[in-house]
Amino acid sequence: MSSTLSIDQEDIARRLLNLQDTTGYDIVQKHGQRIYGGPPPEWSGPPPDKGTEVYCYRIPRDCFEDELVPVFSSIGRIYELRLMIEFSGTNRSYCYVRYTKQEDAREAIKKINNHYIRPGYPLAVTRSVDNRKLCIKALPPLDKEIEEDVVNELGNVVEGVNRIKYQTRGWLEVEFSTHRLAALARRQLVPGNVVLFESVEIKQVDWADPEGDCVVQESQSKIISVRNLPSSISHLRVGDLFSNLGGGQVNDVVRSGNTVLVTFNTQEGAKFA
């Protein structure tokens, strides 16, 4: 459990600074995650294509980028590594690593899955579901506005909107430049709190089918609802708790009023929690 670990924040800061100096990559912490790169030094152009990101879990909670980066960079050039961080300073046992090439991501799964980062600590590495699309339901429905105007209006609220496509029954499919920005937008577009064009309210936000039309894909069996939560307890604290219980399988935590929805990567993770 993370509460039993003693984290020397000054020591971690020194190690991360040394990693920055050695590799030339920037490291920035925001929204509960620490981002190494994204983009890497001297990168020009758009982010890498889909299929370049892997998901790594079973990371020791006092293991950080200075240990992870050498392992993953041994396969190929890293575009970005995102390590999830708790308030205590420990990690949340998982990270996402995006390479600049698809073949490097495939090779990382082959070679780093079950690699021992430390004695007794084999990493688990799988393909990341690189979904960049959200389904958004708005009332009154957005169906007459020019698509470019909708993209610009959403761009005032969230970052990375590439294009939108009108769907049936008031649904809007929104595609982002990266999965990370799509996931961040899903957190920011809280139903009831966002109004577009001064009169259109966001009523529902969820992941879309990455290959097809705008259909809500998340199975309810992967979601745990926590109700009547005191305002003094943050949704991130709830996420940390369920991450501990579910073996680091928490994918997202969203709060609406006194209810928190905890989404897991797998049904098994939700059942285990």
mmCIF file of C-alpha atoms in Angstrom:
data_model
loop_
_atom_site.group_PDB
_atom_site.id
_atom_site.type_symbol
_atom_site.label_atom_id
_atom_site.label_comp_id
_atom_site.label_asym_id
_atom_site.label_seq_id
_atom_site.Cartn_x
_atom_site.Cartn_y
_atom_site.Cartn_z
ATOM 1 C CA MET A 1 0.000 0.000 0.000
ATOM 2 C CA SER A 2 1.248 3.470 -0.826
ATOM 3 C CA SER A 3 0.611 4.744 2.724
ATOM 4 C CA THR A 4 3.477 2.551 4.036
ATOM 5 C CA LEU A 5 6.021 4.052 1.653
ATOM 6 C CA SER A 6 8.244 6.948 2.603
ATOM 7 C CA ILE A 7 8.903 9.188 -0.394
ATOM 8 C CA ASP A 8 11.772 11.677 -0.329
ATOM 9 C CA GLN A 9 10.412 14.385 -2.627
ATOM 10 C CA GLU A 10 13.718 16.253 -2.755
ATOM 11 C CA ASP A 11 15.554 13.106 -3.821
ATOM 12 C CA ILE A 12 12.973 12.421 -6.538
ATOM 13 C CA ALA A 13 13.268 16.014 -7.770
ATOM 14 C CA ARG A 14 17.054 15.641 -8.033
ATOM 15 C CA ARG A 15 16.719 12.362 -9.932
ATOM 16 C CA LEU A 16 14.183 13.810 -12.356
ATOM 17 C CA LEU A 17 16.338 16.884 -12.954
ATOM 18 C CA ASN A 18 19.283 14.640 -13.727
ATOM 19 C CA LEU A 19 17.117 12.671 -16.159
ATOM 20 C CA GLN A 20 16.097 15.905 -17.883
ATOM 21 C CA ASP A 21 19.704 17.030 -18.149
ATOM 22 C CA THR A 22 20.798 13.652 -19.503
ATOM 23 C CA THR A 23 18.053 13.141 -22.093
ATOM 24 C CA GLY A 24 16.975 16.696 -22.943
ATOM 25 C CA TYR A 25 13.319 15.784 -22.384
ATOM 26 C CA ASP A 26 11.027 18.085 -20.412
ATOM 27 C CA ILE A 27 9.098 16.701 -17.431
ATOM 28 C CA VAL A 28 5.842 18.409 -16.418
ATOM 29 C CA GLN A 29 3.300 17.350 -13.793
ATOM 30 C CA LYS A 30 -0.378 18.229 -14.244
ATOM 31 C CA HIS A 31 -3.817 16.707 -13.752
ATOM 32 C CA GLY A 32 -2.546 13.835 -11.606
ATOM 33 C CA GLN A 33 0.103 12.663 -14.037
ATOM 34 C CA ARG A 34 3.739 13.433 -14.755
ATOM 35 C CA ILE A 35 4.574 13.777 -18.444
ATOM 36 C CA TYR A 36 8.044 13.009 -19.798
ATOM 37 C CA GLY A 37 8.393 14.454 -23.290
ATOM 38 C CA GLY A 38 5.318 14.940 -25.429
ATOM 39 C CA PRO A 39 6.996 16.003 -27.628
ATOM 40 C CA PRO A 40 10.636 14.895 -27.343
ATOM 41 C CA PRO A 41 13.503 17.291 -28.091
ATOM 42 C CA GLU A 42 13.673 18.662 -31.632
ATOM 43 C CA TRP A 43 10.362 17.075 -32.610
ATOM 44 C CA SER A 44 8.427 18.741 -35.403
ATOM 45 C CA GLY A 45 5.069 17.865 -36.851
ATOM 46 C CA PRO A 46 2.010 16.117 -35.381
ATOM 47 C CA PRO A 47 2.121 13.418 -32.673
ATOM 48 C CA PRO A 48 2.803 9.816 -33.775
ATOM 49 C CA ASP A 49 0.015 7.785 -35.363
ATOM 50 C CA LYS A 50 -2.268 5.363 -33.541
ATOM 51 C CA GLY A 51 -0.717 2.098 -32.460
ATOM 52 C CA THR A 52 2.402 3.724 -31.005
ATOM 53 C CA GLU A 53 1.318 3.673 -27.337
ATOM 54 C CA VAL A 54 1.611 0.876 -24.764
ATOM 55 C CA TYR A 55 0.078 0.525 -21.304
ATOM 56 C CA CYS A 56 2.360 -0.590 -18.475
ATOM 57 C CA TYR A 57 1.170 -1.647 -15.023
ATOM 58 C CA ARG A 58 2.450 -3.542 -11.948
ATOM 59 C CA ILE A 59 4.997 -0.759 -11.433
ATOM 60 C CA PRO A 60 6.408 -0.558 -7.874
ATOM 61 C CA ARG A 61 4.884 2.515 -6.261
ATOM 62 C CA ASP A 62 8.263 4.043 -5.436
ATOM 63 C CA CYS A 63 9.574 3.482 -8.968
ATOM 64 C CA PHE A 64 9.814 6.584 -11.131
ATOM 65 C CA GLU A 65 10.896 7.854 -14.544
ATOM 66 C CA ASP A 66 14.620 7.506 -13.877
ATOM 67 C CA GLU A 67 14.089 3.729 -13.700
ATOM 68 C CA LEU A 68 11.341 3.418 -16.326
ATOM 69 C CA VAL A 69 12.790 5.554 -19.114
ATOM 70 C CA PRO A 70 16.003 3.512 -19.578
ATOM 71 C CA VAL A 71 13.958 0.318 -19.879
ATOM 72 C CA PHE A 72 11.475 1.652 -22.440
ATOM 73 C CA SER A 73 14.006 3.724 -24.391
ATOM 74 C CA SER A 74 16.105 0.581 -24.891
ATOM 75 C CA ILE A 75 13.471 -0.428 -27.470
ATOM 76 C CA GLY A 76 13.255 2.830 -29.411
ATOM 77 C CA ARG A 77 12.745 6.570 -29.188
ATOM 78 C CA ILE A 78 10.089 7.592 -26.680
ATOM 79 C CA TYR A 79 7.690 10.319 -27.750
ATOM 80 C CA GLU A 80 6.017 10.557 -24.339
ATOM 81 C CA LEU A 81 5.799 8.703 -21.021
ATOM 82 C CA ARG A 82 2.890 9.517 -18.702
ATOM 83 C CA LEU A 83 3.194 8.246 -15.132
ATOM 84 C CA MET A 84 0.119 8.519 -12.893
ATOM 85 C CA ILE A 85 0.956 10.144 -9.544
ATOM 86 C CA GLU A 86 -0.845 10.119 -6.176
ATOM 87 C CA PHE A 87 -1.032 13.037 -3.739
ATOM 88 C CA SER A 88 1.457 11.231 -1.503
ATOM 89 C CA GLY A 89 4.086 11.340 -4.245
ATOM 90 C CA THR A 90 3.995 7.625 -5.022
ATOM 91 C CA ASN A 91 2.966 6.484 -8.466
ATOM 92 C CA ARG A 92 -0.384 4.779 -9.070
ATOM 93 C CA SER A 93 1.313 1.608 -10.382
ATOM 94 C CA TYR A 94 0.770 2.306 -14.094
ATOM 95 C CA CYS A 95 1.921 4.501 -16.960
ATOM 96 C CA TYR A 96 1.454 5.022 -20.704
ATOM 97 C CA VAL A 97 4.418 5.073 -23.080
ATOM 98 C CA ARG A 98 4.124 6.383 -26.634
ATOM 99 C CA TYR A 99 6.879 5.670 -29.119
ATOM 100 C CA THR A 100 7.607 7.536 -32.337
ATOM 101 C CA LYS A 101 7.129 4.313 -34.369
ATOM 102 C CA GLN A 102 4.478 1.590 -34.286
ATOM 103 C CA GLU A 103 7.069 -1.177 -34.586
ATOM 104 C CA ASP A 104 8.749 0.023 -31.377
ATOM 105 C CA ALA A 105 5.461 -0.257 -29.494
ATOM 106 C CA ARG A 106 4.995 -3.826 -30.730
ATOM 107 C CA GLU A 107 8.565 -4.677 -29.791
ATOM 108 C CA ALA A 108 8.114 -3.194 -26.298
ATOM 109 C CA ILE A 109 5.161 -5.491 -25.655
ATOM 110 C CA LYS A 110 7.238 -8.500 -26.692
ATOM 111 C CA LYS A 111 10.376 -7.628 -24.763
ATOM 112 C CA ILE A 112 9.315 -5.619 -21.711
ATOM 113 C CA ASN A 113 6.181 -7.553 -20.713
ATOM 114 C CA ASN A 114 7.259 -9.611 -17.657
ATOM 115 C CA HIS A 115 10.593 -7.773 -17.551
ATOM 116 C CA TYR A 116 11.771 -7.447 -13.938
ATOM 117 C CA ILE A 117 12.167 -3.753 -13.190
ATOM 118 C CA ARG A 118 13.398 -4.885 -9.762
ATOM 119 C CA PRO A 119 13.784 -8.332 -8.182
ATOM 120 C CA GLY A 120 10.284 -9.677 -7.636
ATOM 121 C CA TYR A 121 8.599 -6.931 -9.710
ATOM 122 C CA PRO A 122 7.799 -8.016 -13.287
ATOM 123 C CA LEU A 123 6.200 -5.282 -15.393
ATOM 124 C CA ALA A 124 3.057 -5.949 -17.404
ATOM 125 C CA VAL A 125 2.974 -4.271 -20.828
ATOM 126 C CA THR A 126 0.037 -4.427 -23.237
ATOM 127 C CA ARG A 127 -1.323 -2.499 -26.204
ATOM 128 C CA SER A 128 -2.958 0.781 -25.215
ATOM 129 C CA VAL A 129 -6.447 1.462 -26.535
ATOM 130 C CA ASP A 130 -5.506 4.620 -28.395
ATOM 131 C CA ASN A 131 -8.992 6.100 -28.567
ATOM 132 C CA ARG A 132 -9.065 9.752 -29.610
ATOM 133 C CA LYS A 133 -12.832 10.130 -29.983
ATOM 134 C CA LEU A 134 -15.504 11.238 -27.526
ATOM 135 C CA CYS A 135 -19.273 11.052 -27.786
ATOM 136 C CA ILE A 136 -20.945 14.229 -26.554
ATOM 137 C CA LYS A 137 -24.676 14.701 -26.130
ATOM 138 C CA ALA A 138 -25.872 18.311 -26.022
ATOM 139 C CA LEU A 139 -29.258 19.899 -25.383
ATOM 140 C CA PRO A 140 -30.639 21.513 -27.381
ATOM 141 C CA PRO A 141 -28.926 19.363 -30.041
ATOM 142 C CA LEU A 142 -26.123 20.818 -32.116
ATOM 143 C CA ASP A 143 -27.242 20.120 -35.668
ATOM 144 C CA LYS A 144 -27.395 23.424 -37.530
ATOM 145 C CA GLU A 145 -24.069 24.971 -36.589
ATOM 146 C CA ILE A 146 -21.182 24.877 -39.069
ATOM 147 C CA GLU A 147 -18.710 22.159 -38.031
ATOM 148 C CA GLU A 148 -15.791 24.600 -37.990
ATOM 149 C CA ASP A 149 -17.711 26.863 -35.599
ATOM 150 C CA VAL A 150 -18.324 23.917 -33.247
ATOM 151 C CA VAL A 151 -14.626 22.987 -33.329
ATOM 152 C CA ASN A 152 -13.696 26.572 -32.443
ATOM 153 C CA GLU A 153 -16.307 26.751 -29.664
ATOM 154 C CA LEU A 154 -15.101 23.494 -28.104
ATOM 155 C CA GLY A 155 -11.545 24.771 -28.484
ATOM 156 C CA ASN A 156 -12.405 27.544 -26.035
ATOM 157 C CA VAL A 157 -13.075 24.888 -23.382
ATOM 158 C CA VAL A 158 -10.721 21.974 -24.137
ATOM 159 C CA GLU A 159 -7.477 21.473 -26.042
ATOM 160 C CA GLY A 160 -6.691 19.383 -29.095
ATOM 161 C CA VAL A 161 -10.047 19.251 -30.955
ATOM 162 C CA ASN A 162 -9.340 18.184 -34.556
ATOM 163 C CA ARG A 163 -12.795 17.664 -36.045
ATOM 164 C CA ILE A 164 -16.403 16.916 -35.192
ATOM 165 C CA LYS A 165 -19.090 14.832 -36.869
ATOM 166 C CA TYR A 166 -22.821 15.087 -36.312
ATOM 167 C CA GLN A 167 -24.559 11.881 -35.223
ATOM 168 C CA THR A 168 -28.160 10.857 -34.577
ATOM 169 C CA ARG A 169 -30.321 11.749 -31.568
ATOM 170 C CA GLY A 170 -28.323 14.813 -30.607
ATOM 171 C CA TRP A 171 -24.957 13.062 -30.332
ATOM 172 C CA LEU A 172 -21.744 14.662 -31.522
ATOM 173 C CA GLU A 173 -18.545 12.770 -32.256
ATOM 174 C CA VAL A 174 -15.429 14.775 -31.381
ATOM 175 C CA GLU A 175 -11.976 13.647 -32.466
ATOM 176 C CA PHE A 176 -8.851 14.898 -30.669
ATOM 177 C CA SER A 177 -5.221 14.993 -31.746
ATOM 178 C CA THR A 178 -4.145 12.508 -29.030
ATOM 179 C CA HIS A 179 -5.690 10.040 -26.591
ATOM 180 C CA ARG A 180 -4.269 12.036 -23.696
ATOM 181 C CA LEU A 181 -6.082 15.195 -24.758
ATOM 182 C CA ALA A 182 -9.282 13.223 -25.325
ATOM 183 C CA ALA A 183 -9.045 11.740 -21.827
ATOM 184 C CA LEU A 184 -8.362 15.177 -20.339
ATOM 185 C CA ALA A 185 -11.337 16.660 -22.209
ATOM 186 C CA ARG A 186 -13.551 13.877 -20.859
ATOM 187 C CA ARG A 187 -12.656 15.038 -17.366
ATOM 188 C CA GLN A 188 -13.156 18.726 -18.168
ATOM 189 C CA LEU A 189 -16.484 18.464 -19.995
ATOM 190 C CA VAL A 190 -18.456 17.784 -16.822
ATOM 191 C CA PRO A 191 -22.177 17.452 -17.663
ATOM 192 C CA GLY A 192 -24.105 20.435 -16.354
ATOM 193 C CA ASN A 193 -21.029 22.639 -16.004
ATOM 194 C CA VAL A 194 -20.242 23.444 -19.655
ATOM 195 C CA VAL A 195 -22.366 25.618 -21.952
ATOM 196 C CA LEU A 196 -21.620 26.133 -25.638
ATOM 197 C CA PHE A 197 -22.849 29.018 -27.787
ATOM 198 C CA GLU A 198 -24.356 30.544 -24.592
ATOM 199 C CA SER A 199 -27.348 28.162 -24.645
ATOM 200 C CA VAL A 200 -26.270 24.576 -25.429
ATOM 201 C CA GLU A 201 -25.580 22.443 -22.367
ATOM 202 C CA ILE A 202 -23.382 19.340 -22.295
ATOM 203 C CA LYS A 203 -25.524 16.489 -20.953
ATOM 204 C CA GLN A 204 -23.355 13.406 -21.420
ATOM 205 C CA VAL A 205 -19.739 12.629 -22.357
ATOM 206 C CA ASP A 206 -18.274 9.200 -23.002
ATOM 207 C CA TRP A 207 -15.788 7.321 -25.134
ATOM 208 C CA ALA A 208 -16.783 6.650 -28.732
ATOM 209 C CA ASP A 209 -16.037 3.637 -30.879
ATOM 210 C CA PRO A 210 -12.549 4.505 -32.201
ATOM 211 C CA GLU A 211 -13.259 2.814 -35.540
ATOM 212 C CA GLY A 212 -16.962 3.446 -36.072
ATOM 213 C CA ASP A 213 -19.853 5.771 -35.389
ATOM 214 C CA CYS A 214 -20.565 7.491 -32.112
ATOM 215 C CA VAL A 215 -21.697 4.701 -29.834
ATOM 216 C CA VAL A 216 -21.011 4.587 -26.111
ATOM 217 C CA GLN A 217 -18.562 1.760 -25.630
ATOM 218 C CA GLU A 218 -17.807 1.521 -21.935
ATOM 219 C CA SER A 219 -19.426 -1.457 -20.269
ATOM 220 C CA GLN A 220 -21.155 -0.603 -17.039
ATOM 221 C CA SER A 221 -19.470 -3.688 -15.528
ATOM 222 C CA LYS A 222 -16.186 -1.724 -15.677
ATOM 223 C CA ILE A 223 -17.637 1.200 -13.708
ATOM 224 C CA ILE A 224 -18.169 1.551 -9.955
ATOM 225 C CA SER A 225 -20.408 4.351 -8.713
ATOM 226 C CA VAL A 226 -19.613 5.906 -5.320
ATOM 227 C CA ARG A 227 -22.529 7.990 -4.036
ATOM 228 C CA ASN A 228 -23.069 10.482 -1.198
ATOM 229 C CA LEU A 229 -19.379 11.358 -1.064
ATOM 230 C CA PRO A 230 -18.515 14.276 1.248
ATOM 231 C CA SER A 231 -17.158 17.329 -0.538
ATOM 232 C CA SER A 232 -14.030 17.142 1.630
ATOM 233 C CA ILE A 233 -12.958 13.933 -0.155
ATOM 234 C CA SER A 234 -11.607 14.563 -3.654
ATOM 235 C CA HIS A 235 -12.319 12.306 -6.614
ATOM 236 C CA LEU A 236 -8.566 11.741 -6.987
ATOM 237 C CA ARG A 237 -8.407 10.354 -3.443
ATOM 238 C CA VAL A 238 -11.217 7.943 -4.323
ATOM 239 C CA GLY A 239 -9.302 6.960 -7.444
ATOM 240 C CA ASP A 240 -6.165 6.259 -5.422
ATOM 241 C CA LEU A 241 -8.144 4.042 -3.035
ATOM 242 C CA PHE A 242 -9.714 1.977 -5.805
ATOM 243 C CA SER A 243 -6.379 1.822 -7.636
ATOM 244 C CA ASN A 244 -4.925 0.138 -4.567
ATOM 245 C CA LEU A 245 -7.879 -2.239 -4.288
ATOM 246 C CA GLY A 246 -8.036 -3.011 -8.010
ATOM 247 C CA GLY A 247 -4.370 -3.631 -8.663
ATOM 248 C CA GLY A 248 -3.703 -0.364 -10.460
ATOM 249 C CA GLN A 249 -6.477 -0.939 -12.993
ATOM 250 C CA VAL A 250 -8.230 2.433 -12.560
ATOM 251 C CA ASN A 251 -8.535 4.171 -15.939
ATOM 252 C CA ASP A 252 -10.517 7.291 -15.071
ATOM 253 C CA VAL A 253 -12.306 9.023 -12.195
ATOM 254 C CA VAL A 254 -15.075 11.566 -12.814
ATOM 255 C CA ARG A 255 -17.074 13.466 -10.189
ATOM 256 C CA SER A 256 -20.524 14.961 -10.624
ATOM 257 C CA GLY A 257 -21.972 16.477 -7.454
ATOM 258 C CA ASN A 258 -21.652 13.970 -4.606
ATOM 259 C CA THR A 259 -21.229 10.995 -6.957
ATOM 260 C CA VAL A 260 -17.927 9.657 -8.277
ATOM 261 C CA LEU A 261 -17.711 7.222 -11.211
ATOM 262 C CA VAL A 262 -14.587 5.039 -11.169
ATOM 263 C CA THR A 263 -13.824 3.370 -14.525
ATOM 264 C CA PHE A 264 -11.473 0.383 -14.661
ATOM 265 C CA ASN A 265 -9.435 -0.917 -17.597
ATOM 266 C CA THR A 266 -11.010 -4.363 -17.296
ATOM 267 C CA GLN A 267 -14.110 -5.969 -15.784
ATOM 268 C CA GLU A 268 -11.785 -8.075 -13.622
ATOM 269 C CA GLY A 269 -10.275 -4.948 -12.082
ATOM 270 C CA ALA A 270 -13.717 -3.627 -11.143
ATOM 271 C CA LYS A 271 -14.776 -6.975 -9.690
ATOM 272 C CA PHE A 272 -11.526 -7.275 -7.720
ATOM 273 C CA ALA A 273 -12.051 -3.803 -6.224
#
